[in-house]
Short mmCIF file of C-alpha atoms in Angstrom, two decimals:
data_model
loop_
_atom_site.label_atom_id
_atom_site.label_comp_id
_atom_site.label_asym_id
_atom_site.label_seq_id
_atom_site.Cartn_x
_atom_site.Cartn_y
_atom_site.Cartn_z
CA UNK Y 1 0.21 0.21 -0.51
CA UNK Y 2 2.12 2.97 -1.06
CA UNK Y 3 -0.90 5.45 -1.18
CA UNK Y 4 -2.38 6.94 1.37
CA UNK Y 5 -6.39 5.18 2.92
CA UNK Y 6 -8.43 6.21 5.36
CA UNK Y 7 -9.29 4.66 8.83
CA UNK Y 8 -11.86 5.68 11.42
CA UNK Y 9 -8.50 3.95 14.13
CA UNK Y 10 -5.15 2.10 14.04
CA UNK Y 11 -6.11 -1.54 12.16
CA UNK Y 12 -4.77 -5.12 12.74
CA UNK Y 13 -1.55 -5.75 10.40
CA UNK Y 14 -3.28 -8.51 8.70
CA UNK Y 15 -6.17 -5.39 7.54
CA UNK Y 16 -3.73 -3.02 5.91
CA UNK Y 17 0.11 -4.26 4.62
CA UNK Y 18 -1.33 -8.30 4.76
CA UNK Y 19 2.08 -9.33 3.36
CA UNK Y 20 3.99 -8.23 6.46
CA UNK Y 21 2.36 -10.84 8.54
CA UNK Y 22 4.55 -14.42 8.44
CA UNK Y 23 6.14 -15.73 11.36
CA UNK Y 24 9.61 -15.82 9.96
CA UNK Y 25 11.90 -18.57 9.89
CA UNK Y 26 15.12 -18.91 11.25
CA UNK Y 27 16.80 -21.74 9.56
CA UNK Y 28 20.71 -22.74 9.89
CA UNK Y 29 23.27 -21.92 6.81
CA UNK Y 30 25.15 -23.68 4.47
CA UNK Y 31 27.87 -23.27 2.40
CA UNK Y 32 28.91 -25.40 0.06
CA UNK Y 33 27.25 -27.37 1.75
CA UNK Y 34 28.39 -27.44 5.18
CA UNK Y 35 26.75 -26.11 7.86
CA UNK Y 36 28.79 -22.39 9.10
CA UNK Y 37 29.05 -21.89 12.76
CA UNK Y 38 26.50 -19.54 14.65
CA UNK Y 39 24.56 -18.86 11.31
CA UNK Y 40 21.58 -18.56 10.53
CA UNK Y 41 19.41 -17.39 6.93
CA UNK Y 42 16.13 -16.28 8.95
CA UNK Y 43 13.28 -16.55 5.48
CA UNK Y 44 10.39 -14.94 5.02
CA UNK Y 45 8.22 -18.63 3.99
CA UNK Y 46 5.92 -17.04 2.38
CA UNK Y 47 8.24 -16.37 -0.69
CA UNK Y 48 10.31 -17.82 -3.46
CA UNK Y 49 11.79 -21.27 -3.27
CA UNK Y 50 14.96 -21.36 -1.50
CA UNK Y 51 18.99 -21.75 -2.69
CA UNK Y 52 19.76 -24.83 -1.36
CA UNK Y 53 23.40 -23.87 -1.75
CA UNK Y 54 23.07 -21.82 2.02
CA UNK Y 55 20.06 -24.36 3.70
CA UNK Y 56 20.11 -27.55 4.95
CA UNK Y 57 16.89 -29.10 2.61
CA UNK Y 58 14.75 -26.91 -0.02
CA UNK Y 59 11.90 -25.13 2.04
CA UNK Y 60 10.00 -22.30 0.74
CA UNK Y 61 11.00 -19.62 1.72
CA UNK Y 62 13.37 -15.96 0.93
CA UNK Y 63 16.26 -15.24 3.14
CA UNK Y 64 16.37 -10.92 4.68
CA UNK Y 65 19.00 -11.39 6.52
CA UNK Y 66 22.02 -14.02 7.69
CA UNK Y 67 22.82 -13.69 11.89
CA UNK Y 68 24.31 -14.92 14.21
CA UNK Y 69 22.98 -17.31 16.90
CA UNK Y 70 21.48 -14.60 19.42
CA UNK Y 71 19.11 -13.03 17.53
CA UNK Y 72 15.37 -14.17 17.58
CA UNK Y 73 13.38 -13.00 14.79
CA UNK Y 74 10.24 -11.37 16.78
CA UNK Y 75 6.72 -11.40 14.13
CA UNK Y 76 5.96 -7.82 13.20
CA UNK Y 77 2.54 -8.41 14.15
CA UNK Y 78 4.03 -8.87 18.03
CA UNK Y 79 5.56 -4.70 18.03
CA UNK Y 80 2.30 -3.22 15.27
CA UNK Y 81 -0.02 -4.73 17.56
CA UNK Y 82 2.32 -3.32 20.95
CA UNK Y 83 1.65 0.41 19.21
CA UNK Y 84 -2.13 -0.23 18.28
CA UNK Y 85 -2.28 -0.35 22.45
CA UNK Y 86 -0.55 1.93 23.14
CA UNK Y 87 -1.81 5.26 21.56
CA UNK Y 88 -5.32 3.67 22.13
CA UNK Y 89 -4.06 3.93 25.92
CA UNK Y 90 -2.68 7.41 24.56
CA UNK Y 91 -6.01 8.87 24.29
CA UNK Y 92 -4.73 10.26 20.96
CA UNK Y 93 -7.42 10.23 18.39
CA UNK Y 94 -7.61 8.50 15.94
CA UNK Y 95 -10.65 8.88 14.50
CA UNK Y 96 -9.37 10.27 11.69
CA UNK Y 97 -6.41 9.20 10.69
CA UNK Y 98 -4.42 8.47 7.09
CA UNK Y 99 -1.80 5.28 6.65
CA UNK Y 100 0.41 4.26 3.76
CA UNK Y 101 2.96 1.82 3.98
CA UNK Y 102 6.40 1.59 1.58
CA UNK Y 103 7.15 -2.49 2.12
CA UNK Y 104 10.73 -4.13 1.03
CA UNK Y 105 10.48 -6.30 -2.03
CA UNK Y 106 10.99 -9.48 0.05
CA UNK Y 107 9.38 -7.89 3.64
CA UNK Y 108 12.74 -7.92 4.81
CA UNK Y 109 11.82 -4.05 6.31
CA UNK Y 110 8.79 -1.84 6.57
CA UNK Y 111 7.65 1.93 7.69
CA UNK Y 112 4.36 3.10 7.76
CA UNK Y 113 3.45 7.10 7.79
CA UNK Y 114 -0.01 7.17 10.55
CA UNK Y 115 -1.60 10.99 9.33
CA UNK Y 116 -3.48 12.03 13.15
CA UNK Y 117 -5.80 14.74 10.85
CA UNK Y 118 -8.03 15.20 13.91
CA UNK Y 119 -3.93 17.45 15.60
CA UNK Y 120 -3.36 20.61 13.05
CA UNK Y 121 -0.85 22.60 12.94
CA UNK Y 122 -1.04 25.92 10.90
CA UNK Y 123 2.07 27.89 11.20
CA UNK Y 124 0.37 30.86 8.76
CA UNK Y 125 -2.63 31.25 6.90
CA UNK Y 126 -3.59 28.31 4.04
CA UNK Y 127 -0.30 26.30 5.56
CA UNK Y 128 -2.11 23.49 7.43
CA UNK Y 129 0.23 20.60 8.82
CA UNK Y 130 -0.52 17.58 9.78
CA UNK Y 131 0.89 15.36 13.42
CA UNK Y 132 2.48 12.91 11.93
CA UNK Y 133 3.83 8.98 12.85
CA UNK Y 134 6.14 7.22 11.25
CA UNK Y 135 7.00 3.64 12.61
CA UNK Y 136 10.25 1.52 10.93
CA UNK Y 137 10.51 -2.47 11.68
CA UNK Y 138 12.88 -5.36 9.67
CA UNK Y 139 14.35 -8.53 9.85
CA UNK Y 140 16.86 -7.43 7.64
CA UNK Y 141 18.28 -4.81 10.57
CA UNK Y 142 17.69 -2.35 8.07
CA UNK Y 143 15.55 -0.61 11.00
CA UNK Y 144 15.62 -1.19 15.21
CA UNK Y 145 11.38 -1.13 15.36
CA UNK Y 146 10.53 2.48 16.37
CA UNK Y 147 7.85 5.30 16.15
CA UNK Y 148 9.62 9.38 15.02
CA UNK Y 149 5.80 11.81 15.48
CA UNK Y 150 6.68 15.07 13.47
CA UNK Y 151 4.67 17.92 10.84
CA UNK Y 152 2.95 16.79 7.68
CA UNK Y 153 2.48 19.29 5.55
CA UNK Y 154 -0.39 18.68 3.09
CA UNK Y 155 0.45 21.05 0.24
CA UNK Y 156 3.08 19.54 -1.07
CA UNK Y 157 3.36 16.37 1.25
CA UNK Y 158 6.06 16.95 2.47
CA UNK Y 159 7.18 15.04 6.05
CA UNK Y 160 8.95 17.65 7.19
CA UNK Y 161 12.66 17.71 9.74
CA UNK Y 162 12.68 18.22 13.33
CA UNK Y 163 13.77 21.67 13.70
CA UNK Y 164 13.62 21.72 17.87
CA UNK Y 165 13.47 18.26 19.75
CA UNK Y 166 13.09 15.00 18.41
CA UNK Y 167 10.12 13.47 19.07
CA UNK Y 168 10.54 9.42 19.22
CA UNK Y 169 9.84 6.28 20.87
CA UNK Y 170 12.50 3.12 20.30
CA UNK Y 171 11.54 -0.26 21.41
CA UNK Y 172 13.87 -3.65 21.30
CA UNK Y 173 12.71 -6.84 19.28
CA UNK Y 174 11.54 -8.92 21.92
CA UNK Y 175 8.60 -11.35 22.52
CA UNK Y 176 7.41 -8.45 24.72
CA UNK Y 177 6.86 -4.55 24.53
CA UNK Y 178 4.90 -2.30 26.60
CA UNK Y 179 2.09 0.06 25.53
CA UNK Y 180 1.38 1.28 28.59
CA UNK Y 181 5.55 3.22 28.88
CA UNK Y 182 4.53 4.07 24.70
CA UNK Y 183 1.22 5.59 25.50
CA UNK Y 184 2.34 7.97 28.41
CA UNK Y 185 5.44 9.27 25.81
CA UNK Y 186 2.79 9.81 22.67
CA UNK Y 187 0.44 11.45 24.19
CA UNK Y 188 2.62 14.46 24.92
CA UNK Y 189 4.12 14.72 20.70
CA UNK Y 190 0.99 17.16 20.10
CA UNK Y 191 1.79 19.74 22.36
CA UNK Y 192 5.32 19.20 22.10
CA UNK Y 193 4.21 19.47 18.20
CA UNK Y 194 3.06 23.33 18.70
CA UNK Y 195 6.79 24.68 19.47
CA UNK Y 196 7.99 23.01 16.75
CA UNK Y 197 5.72 24.94 14.15
CA UNK Y 198 5.60 27.86 15.95
CA UNK Y 199 9.48 27.70 15.05
CA UNK Y 200 8.11 27.70 11.41
CA UNK Y 201 7.31 31.23 11.76
CA UNK Y 202 10.38 32.69 12.65
CA UNK Y 203 11.31 31.32 10.00
CA UNK Y 204 8.71 32.92 7.05
CA UNK Y 205 10.31 35.69 8.47
CA UNK Y 206 13.38 34.97 7.83
CA UNK Y 207 14.69 36.84 4.83
CA UNK Y 208 16.87 34.60 1.99
CA UNK Y 209 17.23 34.91 -2.03
CA UNK Y 210 17.91 32.64 -3.88
CA UNK Y 211 21.67 33.08 -4.02
CA UNK Y 212 21.87 32.89 -0.90
CA UNK Y 213 19.56 29.92 -1.13
CA UNK Y 214 21.57 28.48 -4.36
CA UNK Y 215 24.74 28.65 -2.80
CA UNK Y 216 23.52 26.71 0.61
CA UNK Y 217 22.78 23.52 -0.74
CA UNK Y 218 25.83 24.05 -3.76
CA UNK Y 219 28.39 23.87 -0.59
CA UNK Y 220 26.37 21.73 1.64
CA UNK Y 221 23.88 19.23 0.10
CA UNK Y 222 24.85 19.15 -3.60
CA UNK Y 223 29.28 18.42 -2.58
CA UNK Y 224 30.50 15.11 -2.54
CA UNK Y 225 34.89 14.09 -2.49
CA UNK Y 226 37.16 11.87 -4.80
CA UNK Y 227 40.02 10.60 -4.66
CA UNK Y 228 41.47 14.51 -5.65
CA UNK Y 229 39.37 16.73 -3.34
CA UNK Y 230 35.96 17.67 -2.89
CA UNK Y 231 34.03 18.36 -6.50
CA UNK Y 232 29.83 19.85 -6.90
CA UNK Y 233 27.18 18.18 -8.60
CA UNK Y 234 25.72 20.56 -10.68
CA UNK Y 235 22.75 18.31 -11.68
CA UNK Y 236 21.97 18.64 -8.19
CA UNK Y 237 21.35 22.54 -7.17
CA UNK Y 238 20.11 22.91 -10.16
CA UNK Y 239 17.15 20.50 -9.02
CA UNK Y 240 17.40 22.43 -5.77
CA UNK Y 241 16.76 25.49 -7.62
CA UNK Y 242 13.81 23.96 -9.36
CA UNK Y 243 12.33 22.85 -6.27
CA UNK Y 244 12.53 26.65 -4.74
CA UNK Y 245 11.01 28.04 -7.38
CA UNK Y 246 7.76 25.32 -7.02
CA UNK Y 247 7.43 26.72 -4.00
CA UNK Y 248 7.58 30.61 -5.48
CA UNK Y 249 3.79 30.87 -2.54
CA UNK Y 250 6.59 30.77 0.71
CA UNK Y 251 8.50 34.51 -0.55
CA UNK Y 252 12.28 33.85 -0.57
CA UNK Y 253 12.52 33.27 2.79
CA UNK Y 254 14.19 30.99 5.40
CA UNK Y 255 11.01 28.86 5.82
CA UNK Y 256 11.19 28.37 1.30
CA UNK Y 257 14.48 26.90 1.79
CA UNK Y 258 13.23 24.47 4.74
CA UNK Y 259 10.84 22.51 2.16
CA UNK Y 260 12.98 22.78 0.01
CA UNK Y 261 15.29 21.23 1.89
CA UNK Y 262 12.58 18.62 3.15
CA UNK Y 263 11.20 18.00 -0.46
CA UNK Y 264 14.72 16.13 -1.47
CA UNK Y 265 14.06 14.17 1.84
CA UNK Y 266 10.61 13.08 1.34
CA UNK Y 267 9.72 12.39 -2.33
CA UNK Y 268 12.30 9.68 -2.89
CA UNK Y 269 12.32 7.84 -6.18
CA UNK Y 270 13.68 3.85 -7.17
CA UNK Y 271 13.87 1.63 -10.00
CA UNK Y 272 11.61 -1.59 -9.12
CA UNK Y 273 13.19 -4.14 -6.36
CA UNK Y 274 14.86 -0.96 -4.58
CA UNK Y 275 14.13 -1.39 -1.21
CA UNK Y 276 12.44 2.25 -0.82
CA UNK Y 277 12.28 2.22 3.06
CA UNK Y 278 15.26 1.48 3.44
CA UNK Y 279 16.78 4.34 1.00
CA UNK Y 280 13.23 7.16 1.54
CA UNK Y 281 15.00 6.82 5.44
CA UNK Y 282 18.82 7.14 4.29
CA UNK Y 283 17.75 10.30 2.35
CA UNK Y 284 15.46 11.99 5.12
CA UNK Y 285 18.66 11.15 8.07
CA UNK Y 286 20.52 13.27 5.17
CA UNK Y 287 17.93 16.33 5.39
CA UNK Y 288 17.42 15.41 8.98
CA UNK Y 289 21.47 15.71 9.56
CA UNK Y 290 21.21 19.25 7.00
CA UNK Y 291 19.08 20.95 9.38
CA UNK Y 292 20.30 20.66 12.20
CA UNK Y 293 23.72 22.46 11.52
CA UNK Y 294 24.63 25.69 12.49
CA UNK Y 295 24.92 26.75 9.65
CA UNK Y 296 21.17 25.62 8.49
CA UNK Y 297 19.88 27.44 11.41
CA UNK Y 298 21.54 30.72 11.50
CA UNK Y 299 20.64 31.13 7.97
CA UNK Y 300 17.04 29.94 8.40
CA UNK Y 301 16.83 32.51 11.69
CA UNK Y 302 16.94 29.51 14.30
CA UNK Y 303 20.16 30.61 15.33
CA UNK Y 304 18.35 30.34 19.46
CA UNK Y 305 17.20 26.47 18.90
CA UNK Y 306 20.07 23.78 20.04
#
């Protein structure tokens, strides 16, 4: 499910993403027919046929990850159901939510966005945002199970990077979880997002010309290292200029550059077979790292933000 769907409560994983409902298998690993000590394959048994050179038999399934003897593969439903219960215990209003999943081709990882439409923030007239949770989980060690909270901007479908505190909950992959603890934490997220949204006004009031924005992109986003030194990816600079032009309604402001960067982090594409959950997380983290820099915060008017 790569498009948003409407729900009136958080559904079961079977209802919203049935391909993720499986019991991961753990099988001894072989190499050239010989067992490899203390190494195991974590398998999605609902896909494909196993390679006989790495498995003792020929069960149905696809290897998602090779792990050590202490690794325990917990079904996705365990942590998803814990999250559902925790949000219910938190008292958050789930009567108008939208959910979208990005799932790796082999089921080895996923991310899920939940937009809570009842929690709206409007830092400027017509600039409407809602609270968004992003849930990550994986069997291939791409992600630890965790929940991130941030703002979702409707006009451009941007998932905005955090500019103040990081709102997230992390949990280990265990056969037990603590819904009450999760609920107590996420119950405070709407109030804490209010403070985040207030900082947007500072960026809106900070003048920033296009040439300054492009200089920042050229120096901080479009650079890459080669053996001979640092080079500039001019195509990336051109793409930054194109996105800047898309946001002309925001004026020549720091808030406009903020949206350019979060746009790059949100609107991610890939070829068929790409693990988009992994790719999106990697690019969004790069965008977050840029927003966290003192150079960015000073440029867009967030000097006081730690």
